[in-house]
Amino acid sequence: MDAFYSNGIWFAELLQRAPCLVDFWLWVTFLGDPKCVFIIYFPIAYFLDRKVGVKVLWLGLISEWLNLVSKWFLFGERPFWWVLESAYSSKREVSLQQFPASCETGPGCPSGHCMITGAALWPLVTTLSAWSSQHSKSRMIKAVPFTVYLLLLLAVGLSRIFILAHFPHQVLGGIMAGVILGWLLESRAPLERELSFYLQASLFLLLSALTTFWTLIALGVDLNWSLSLATKWCANLEWIRIDTRPFASLTRDVATALGLGLALHSSYYNHLKWEKLSRPQRVWCAGLATLVLKVLSNAAQPQNLALWYGLTFVKYATFPWVVVALLPRLVHAVASRKTPTHQK
């Protein structure tokens, strides 16, 4: 593995020789953040097509759960600590810069940014591809959605190497896993089920992950090794964020699965279930949803672990309701007031 790691460090150095692209790579790595699936891509896809939006959310949380569990088995070093922890930096001079997004605390294989974004965006890409095929006979236009999709994943992967969060082979593994999961799970994503299904799904995600975690602990596997190395070698301890810990993603997934069920069985959603929002209304809903979810996601970040996990659970359980029920109801109500009533 040292050969993979050494070549990865060389490639990261090569990317960092262009300091003018720092802001670009940091922006791209933000676009690949798994949180964007829940606060940006889900609402945009949902107001484009309800079924597509629900699929994006399901594939996002399932792939994130799989990424979490797979990292417990595959481990994987991260460049920002490996280059200092190993003897590599003592053998040759290394010129590498860490960034606030570098210091992730979980194992590195496979890349979650590539895997989760790749899986979650697959339903959106296939839908756009089908639409382009219906409205154009040009092969170039038909190829645009998948071309943009693959270029985005490649850019996200390069950005992760640039900030020293991943090695190239971890990025390639994440891209391949994301594409395969998207292809396999898109047609199997549950749409509208009984409320008990969402409760059972949420409990399954939680209990299965906890069972796996404690089983590995009982077998003598140290699952906190990556946290120790991240804390030891991060250039600034303030860059160590709670939301990069493994159970942060689990909390997000468990809460979202439950929250989606509650949202799809809420009175607000049932009231508008058969209503079709106009295109301007859907644009307003999508814009407001991304803004509101972004603000709520960034609000109230306590340092107490238990309080942080509890608050994160409440937030992500609420997000689906905000998207599928609250904002459509508000936008529809405002639009109804502005539309004059015509009596026959």
Coordinates of C-alpha atoms in Angstrom, one line a residue:
M1 CA 0.0 0.0 0.0
D2 CA 2.9 2.3 0.6
A3 CA 3.3 2.6 -3.2
F4 CA -0.3 3.8 -3.6
Y5 CA 0.2 6.3 -0.7
S6 CA 3.6 7.6 -2.0
N7 CA 2.2 8.2 -5.5
G8 CA -0.9 9.8 -4.0
I9 CA 1.3 12.3 -2.1
W10 CA 3.2 13.1 -5.3
F11 CA -0.1 13.7 -7.1
A12 CA -1.4 15.9 -4.3
E13 CA 1.8 18.0 -4.5
L14 CA 1.3 18.3 -8.2
L15 CA -2.2 19.6 -7.8
Q16 CA -1.2 22.1 -5.0
R17 CA 1.4 23.7 -7.3
A18 CA -1.4 25.8 -8.7
P19 CA -2.4 28.0 -5.7
C20 CA -4.6 30.1 -7.9
L21 CA -7.1 27.1 -7.9
V22 CA -7.5 26.9 -4.1
D23 CA -10.9 28.5 -4.0
F24 CA -12.1 26.5 -6.9
W25 CA -11.1 23.1 -5.3
L26 CA -12.6 24.1 -2.0
W27 CA -15.9 25.0 -3.7
V28 CA -15.9 21.7 -5.6
T29 CA -15.2 19.7 -2.4
F30 CA -18.2 21.5 -0.8
L31 CA -20.4 20.5 -3.8
G32 CA -19.4 16.9 -3.0
D33 CA -20.1 17.1 0.7
P34 CA -22.7 14.4 1.6
K35 CA -24.6 17.1 3.5
C36 CA -25.4 18.7 0.2
V37 CA -27.4 15.7 -0.8
F38 CA -29.8 16.5 2.0
I39 CA -29.9 20.3 1.9
I40 CA -29.3 21.1 -1.8
Y41 CA -29.7 18.2 -4.2
F42 CA -32.8 16.7 -2.6
P43 CA -35.0 19.8 -2.6
I44 CA -33.9 20.7 -6.1
A45 CA -34.6 17.2 -7.4
Y46 CA -37.9 17.1 -5.5
F47 CA -39.3 20.2 -7.0
L48 CA -38.2 19.0 -10.4
D49 CA -40.0 15.7 -9.9
R50 CA -41.3 14.4 -6.6
K51 CA -40.4 10.7 -7.3
V52 CA -36.9 11.7 -8.4
G53 CA -36.4 13.8 -5.2
V54 CA -37.4 10.9 -2.9
K55 CA -35.1 8.6 -4.8
V56 CA -32.2 11.1 -4.4
L57 CA -32.8 11.2 -0.7
W58 CA -33.0 7.4 -0.3
L59 CA -29.9 6.7 -2.3
G60 CA -28.1 9.4 -0.4
L61 CA -28.8 8.0 3.0
I62 CA -28.4 4.3 2.0
S63 CA -25.0 5.0 0.3
E64 CA -23.9 7.1 3.3
W65 CA -24.7 4.2 5.6
L66 CA -22.9 1.8 3.4
N67 CA -19.9 4.1 3.2
L68 CA -19.8 4.4 7.0
V69 CA -19.8 0.6 7.5
S70 CA -17.4 -0.2 4.7
K71 CA -14.8 2.2 6.2
W72 CA -14.8 0.2 9.4
F73 CA -13.7 -2.8 7.5
L74 CA -11.5 -1.2 4.8
F75 CA -9.8 1.4 7.0
G76 CA -7.7 3.6 4.7
E77 CA -5.2 6.3 5.7
R78 CA -5.7 9.9 4.9
P79 CA -2.9 11.9 3.2
F80 CA -2.8 14.7 5.7
W81 CA -1.8 12.4 8.6
W82 CA -0.1 9.6 6.7
V83 CA 2.6 11.9 5.2
L84 CA 3.6 12.9 8.8
E85 CA 2.9 9.7 10.7
S86 CA 4.9 7.5 8.2
A87 CA 8.6 7.8 7.4
Y88 CA 7.8 9.4 4.1
S89 CA 8.3 13.0 5.1
S90 CA 11.7 12.1 6.6
K91 CA 13.0 10.6 3.4
R92 CA 12.2 13.5 1.2
E93 CA 11.1 17.1 1.5
V94 CA 7.4 17.5 1.2
S95 CA 5.6 20.7 0.5
L96 CA 1.9 20.3 1.2
Q97 CA -0.8 22.5 2.7
Q98 CA -3.7 21.5 4.9
F99 CA -7.1 23.2 4.8
P100 CA -10.0 23.4 7.2
A101 CA -11.8 20.7 5.2
S102 CA -8.7 18.4 5.3
C103 CA -9.0 17.2 8.9
E104 CA -11.7 14.6 8.6
T105 CA -11.7 12.1 11.5
G106 CA -12.9 8.9 9.8
P107 CA -11.0 6.3 7.8
G108 CA -10.3 7.2 4.1
C109 CA -11.5 4.3 2.0
P110 CA -13.6 4.7 0.0
S111 CA -14.2 8.4 -0.5
G112 CA -17.6 9.3 0.9
H113 CA -17.9 12.5 -1.1
C114 CA -17.5 10.6 -4.4
M115 CA -19.5 7.5 -3.4
I116 CA -22.5 9.3 -1.8
T117 CA -22.7 12.1 -4.4
G118 CA -22.4 9.6 -7.2
A119 CA -25.2 7.4 -5.9
A120 CA -27.5 10.2 -4.9
L121 CA -27.3 12.1 -8.2
W122 CA -27.8 9.0 -10.4
P123 CA -31.7 9.3 -10.4
L124 CA -31.5 12.9 -11.3
V125 CA -29.0 12.3 -14.1
T126 CA -31.0 9.4 -15.6
T127 CA -34.2 11.6 -15.5
L128 CA -32.5 14.5 -17.2
S129 CA -31.0 12.1 -19.8
A130 CA -34.4 10.7 -20.5
W131 CA -35.9 14.2 -20.9
S132 CA -33.1 15.3 -23.2
S133 CA -33.6 12.1 -25.4
Q134 CA -37.3 12.9 -25.7
H135 CA -36.7 16.5 -26.8
S136 CA -33.7 16.2 -29.0
K137 CA -32.2 13.8 -31.5
S138 CA -28.7 15.2 -31.1
R139 CA -26.3 12.7 -29.5
M140 CA -24.3 15.5 -28.0
I141 CA -27.3 16.9 -26.1
K142 CA -28.3 13.4 -25.0
A143 CA -24.9 12.9 -23.6
V144 CA -24.8 16.2 -21.6
P145 CA -26.3 14.9 -18.3
F146 CA -24.0 12.0 -17.9
T147 CA -21.0 14.0 -19.1
V148 CA -21.6 16.6 -16.5
Y149 CA -22.2 13.9 -13.9
L150 CA -18.9 12.2 -14.6
L151 CA -17.0 15.5 -14.8
L152 CA -18.5 16.5 -11.4
L153 CA -17.4 13.3 -9.8
L154 CA -14.0 13.6 -11.3
A155 CA -13.7 17.2 -10.1
V156 CA -14.9 16.2 -6.6
G157 CA -12.3 13.4 -6.5
L158 CA -9.5 15.8 -7.5
S159 CA -10.6 18.3 -4.9
R160 CA -10.4 15.6 -2.2
I161 CA -6.9 14.7 -3.3
F162 CA -6.0 18.4 -3.4
I163 CA -7.0 19.1 0.2
L164 CA -5.2 15.9 1.4
A165 CA -8.5 14.2 2.5
H166 CA -8.0 11.2 0.2
F167 CA -5.6 9.2 -2.0
P168 CA -6.4 8.7 -5.7
H169 CA -7.3 5.0 -5.3
Q170 CA -9.8 5.9 -2.6
V171 CA -11.4 8.4 -4.9
L172 CA -11.6 6.0 -7.8
G173 CA -13.1 3.4 -5.5
G174 CA -15.7 5.9 -4.3
I175 CA -16.7 6.9 -7.8
M176 CA -17.1 3.3 -8.9
A177 CA -19.1 2.4 -5.8
G178 CA -21.3 5.4 -6.2
V179 CA -22.1 4.7 -9.9
I180 CA -22.8 1.1 -9.2
L181 CA -25.0 1.8 -6.2
G182 CA -26.9 4.4 -8.2
W183 CA -27.5 1.9 -11.1
L184 CA -28.5 -0.9 -8.8
L185 CA -30.7 1.0 -6.3
E186 CA -32.5 3.6 -8.4
S187 CA -35.4 1.3 -9.4
R188 CA -35.6 -0.2 -5.9
A189 CA -35.8 3.0 -3.9
P190 CA -39.1 3.0 -1.9
L191 CA -41.4 5.9 -2.7
E192 CA -44.5 6.0 -0.6
R193 CA -45.0 3.3 2.1
E194 CA -46.7 3.0 5.4
L195 CA -45.3 5.0 8.3
S196 CA -44.2 1.8 10.0
F197 CA -41.9 1.1 7.0
Y198 CA -39.9 4.3 7.6
L199 CA -39.7 3.6 11.4
Q200 CA -38.4 0.1 10.7
A201 CA -35.9 1.4 8.1
S202 CA -34.7 4.0 10.6
L203 CA -34.3 1.5 13.3
F204 CA -32.5 -1.0 11.0
L205 CA -30.0 1.7 10.0
L206 CA -29.3 2.5 13.6
L207 CA -29.2 -1.0 15.1
S208 CA -27.3 -2.7 12.4
A209 CA -24.6 0.0 12.4
L210 CA -24.3 -0.1 16.2
T211 CA -24.2 -3.9 16.2
T212 CA -21.4 -3.9 13.6
F213 CA -19.5 -1.2 15.6
W214 CA -19.7 -3.0 18.9
T215 CA -19.0 -6.4 17.4
L216 CA -15.8 -5.1 15.9
I217 CA -14.9 -3.4 19.2
A218 CA -15.5 -6.7 21.0
L219 CA -13.2 -8.5 18.5
G220 CA -10.4 -6.0 19.5
V221 CA -10.6 -3.7 16.5
D222 CA -9.7 -0.1 17.4
L223 CA -12.2 2.0 15.5
N224 CA -11.0 5.2 17.0
W225 CA -7.5 5.0 15.4
S226 CA -8.4 7.5 12.7
L227 CA -9.7 10.0 15.2
S228 CA -6.4 9.8 17.2
L229 CA -4.3 10.3 14.0
A230 CA -6.5 13.2 12.8
T231 CA -6.2 15.0 16.2
K232 CA -2.5 14.3 16.3
W233 CA -1.5 15.7 12.8
C234 CA -4.2 18.3 12.0
A235 CA -2.5 21.6 11.5
N236 CA -5.2 23.4 13.5
L237 CA -7.3 21.6 16.1
E238 CA -10.2 24.0 15.4
W239 CA -10.5 22.2 12.1
I240 CA -11.5 19.0 13.8
R241 CA -15.2 19.0 13.3
I242 CA -17.8 16.8 15.0
D243 CA -19.7 16.4 11.8
T244 CA -16.9 14.4 10.3
R245 CA -17.2 11.7 13.0
P246 CA -18.7 8.4 11.9
F247 CA -21.8 8.6 14.1
A248 CA -22.6 12.1 12.7
S249 CA -23.5 10.6 9.3
L250 CA -25.4 7.8 11.0
T251 CA -27.4 10.3 13.0
R252 CA -28.2 12.1 9.7
D253 CA -29.3 9.0 7.9
V254 CA -31.5 7.6 10.8
A255 CA -33.2 10.9 11.3
T256 CA -33.8 11.5 7.6
A257 CA -35.4 8.0 7.1
L258 CA -37.8 8.7 9.9
G259 CA -38.4 12.3 8.9
L260 CA -39.3 11.4 5.4
G261 CA -41.9 9.0 6.6
L262 CA -43.4 11.6 9.0
A263 CA -43.4 14.2 6.2
L264 CA -45.1 12.0 3.7
H265 CA -47.8 11.2 6.2
S266 CA -48.3 14.7 7.5
S267 CA -51.6 16.6 7.0
Y268 CA -49.8 19.4 5.0
Y269 CA -48.4 16.9 2.5
N270 CA -51.8 15.1 2.2
H271 CA -53.5 18.4 1.6
L272 CA -51.3 19.2 -1.4
K273 CA -50.6 15.6 -2.6
W274 CA -52.8 15.9 -5.7
E275 CA -52.1 19.6 -6.3
K276 CA -49.6 20.4 -9.0
L277 CA -47.5 23.4 -8.3
S278 CA -46.8 25.7 -11.2
R279 CA -43.3 26.1 -12.5
P280 CA -42.7 29.4 -10.8
Q281 CA -44.0 28.0 -7.5
R282 CA -41.6 25.0 -7.8
V283 CA -38.7 27.4 -8.5
W284 CA -39.6 29.4 -5.4
C285 CA -40.0 26.3 -3.3
A286 CA -36.6 24.9 -4.4
G287 CA -34.8 28.2 -3.7
L288 CA -36.5 28.7 -0.3
A289 CA -35.8 25.1 0.6
T290 CA -32.1 25.2 -0.1
L291 CA -31.8 28.5 1.8
V292 CA -33.8 27.4 4.8
L293 CA -32.1 24.0 5.1
K294 CA -28.6 25.6 4.7
V295 CA -29.4 28.1 7.5
L296 CA -30.8 25.4 9.8
S297 CA -27.9 23.1 9.1
N298 CA -25.4 25.8 10.1
A299 CA -27.4 27.0 13.1
A300 CA -26.7 25.9 16.7
Q301 CA -23.5 23.9 16.7
P302 CA -22.9 23.0 20.4
Q303 CA -19.6 21.5 21.4
N304 CA -21.2 19.0 23.8
L305 CA -21.3 15.7 21.9
A306 CA -24.6 14.4 23.2
L307 CA -26.3 17.8 22.6
W308 CA -24.8 18.0 19.1
Y309 CA -26.1 14.5 18.1
G310 CA -29.5 15.2 19.6
L311 CA -29.9 18.6 17.8
T312 CA -28.6 17.1 14.5
F313 CA -31.2 14.3 14.8
V314 CA -34.0 16.9 15.2
K315 CA -32.7 19.0 12.3
Y316 CA -32.5 16.2 9.8
A317 CA -35.8 14.6 10.9
T318 CA -37.4 18.0 10.2
F319 CA -35.7 18.7 6.8
P320 CA -37.9 16.4 4.7
W321 CA -41.0 17.9 6.3
V322 CA -39.8 21.4 5.4
V323 CA -39.3 20.3 1.8
V324 CA -42.3 18.1 1.0
A325 CA -44.9 19.7 3.3
L326 CA -44.2 23.1 4.9
L327 CA -42.8 25.2 2.0
P328 CA -45.2 23.9 -0.7
R329 CA -48.1 24.6 1.6
L330 CA -46.8 28.2 2.3
V331 CA -46.1 28.9 -1.4
H332 CA -49.4 27.5 -2.5
A333 CA -51.3 29.5 0.1
V334 CA -49.5 32.8 -0.9
A335 CA -50.2 32.1 -4.6
S336 CA -53.8 31.2 -3.9
R337 CA -54.4 34.6 -2.2
K338 CA -52.9 36.5 -5.1
T339 CA -55.0 34.6 -7.7
P340 CA -58.4 36.2 -8.1
T341 CA -61.4 33.8 -7.6
H342 CA -63.5 33.4 -10.7
Q343 CA -67.1 32.4 -10.0
K344 CA -69.1 30.7 -12.7

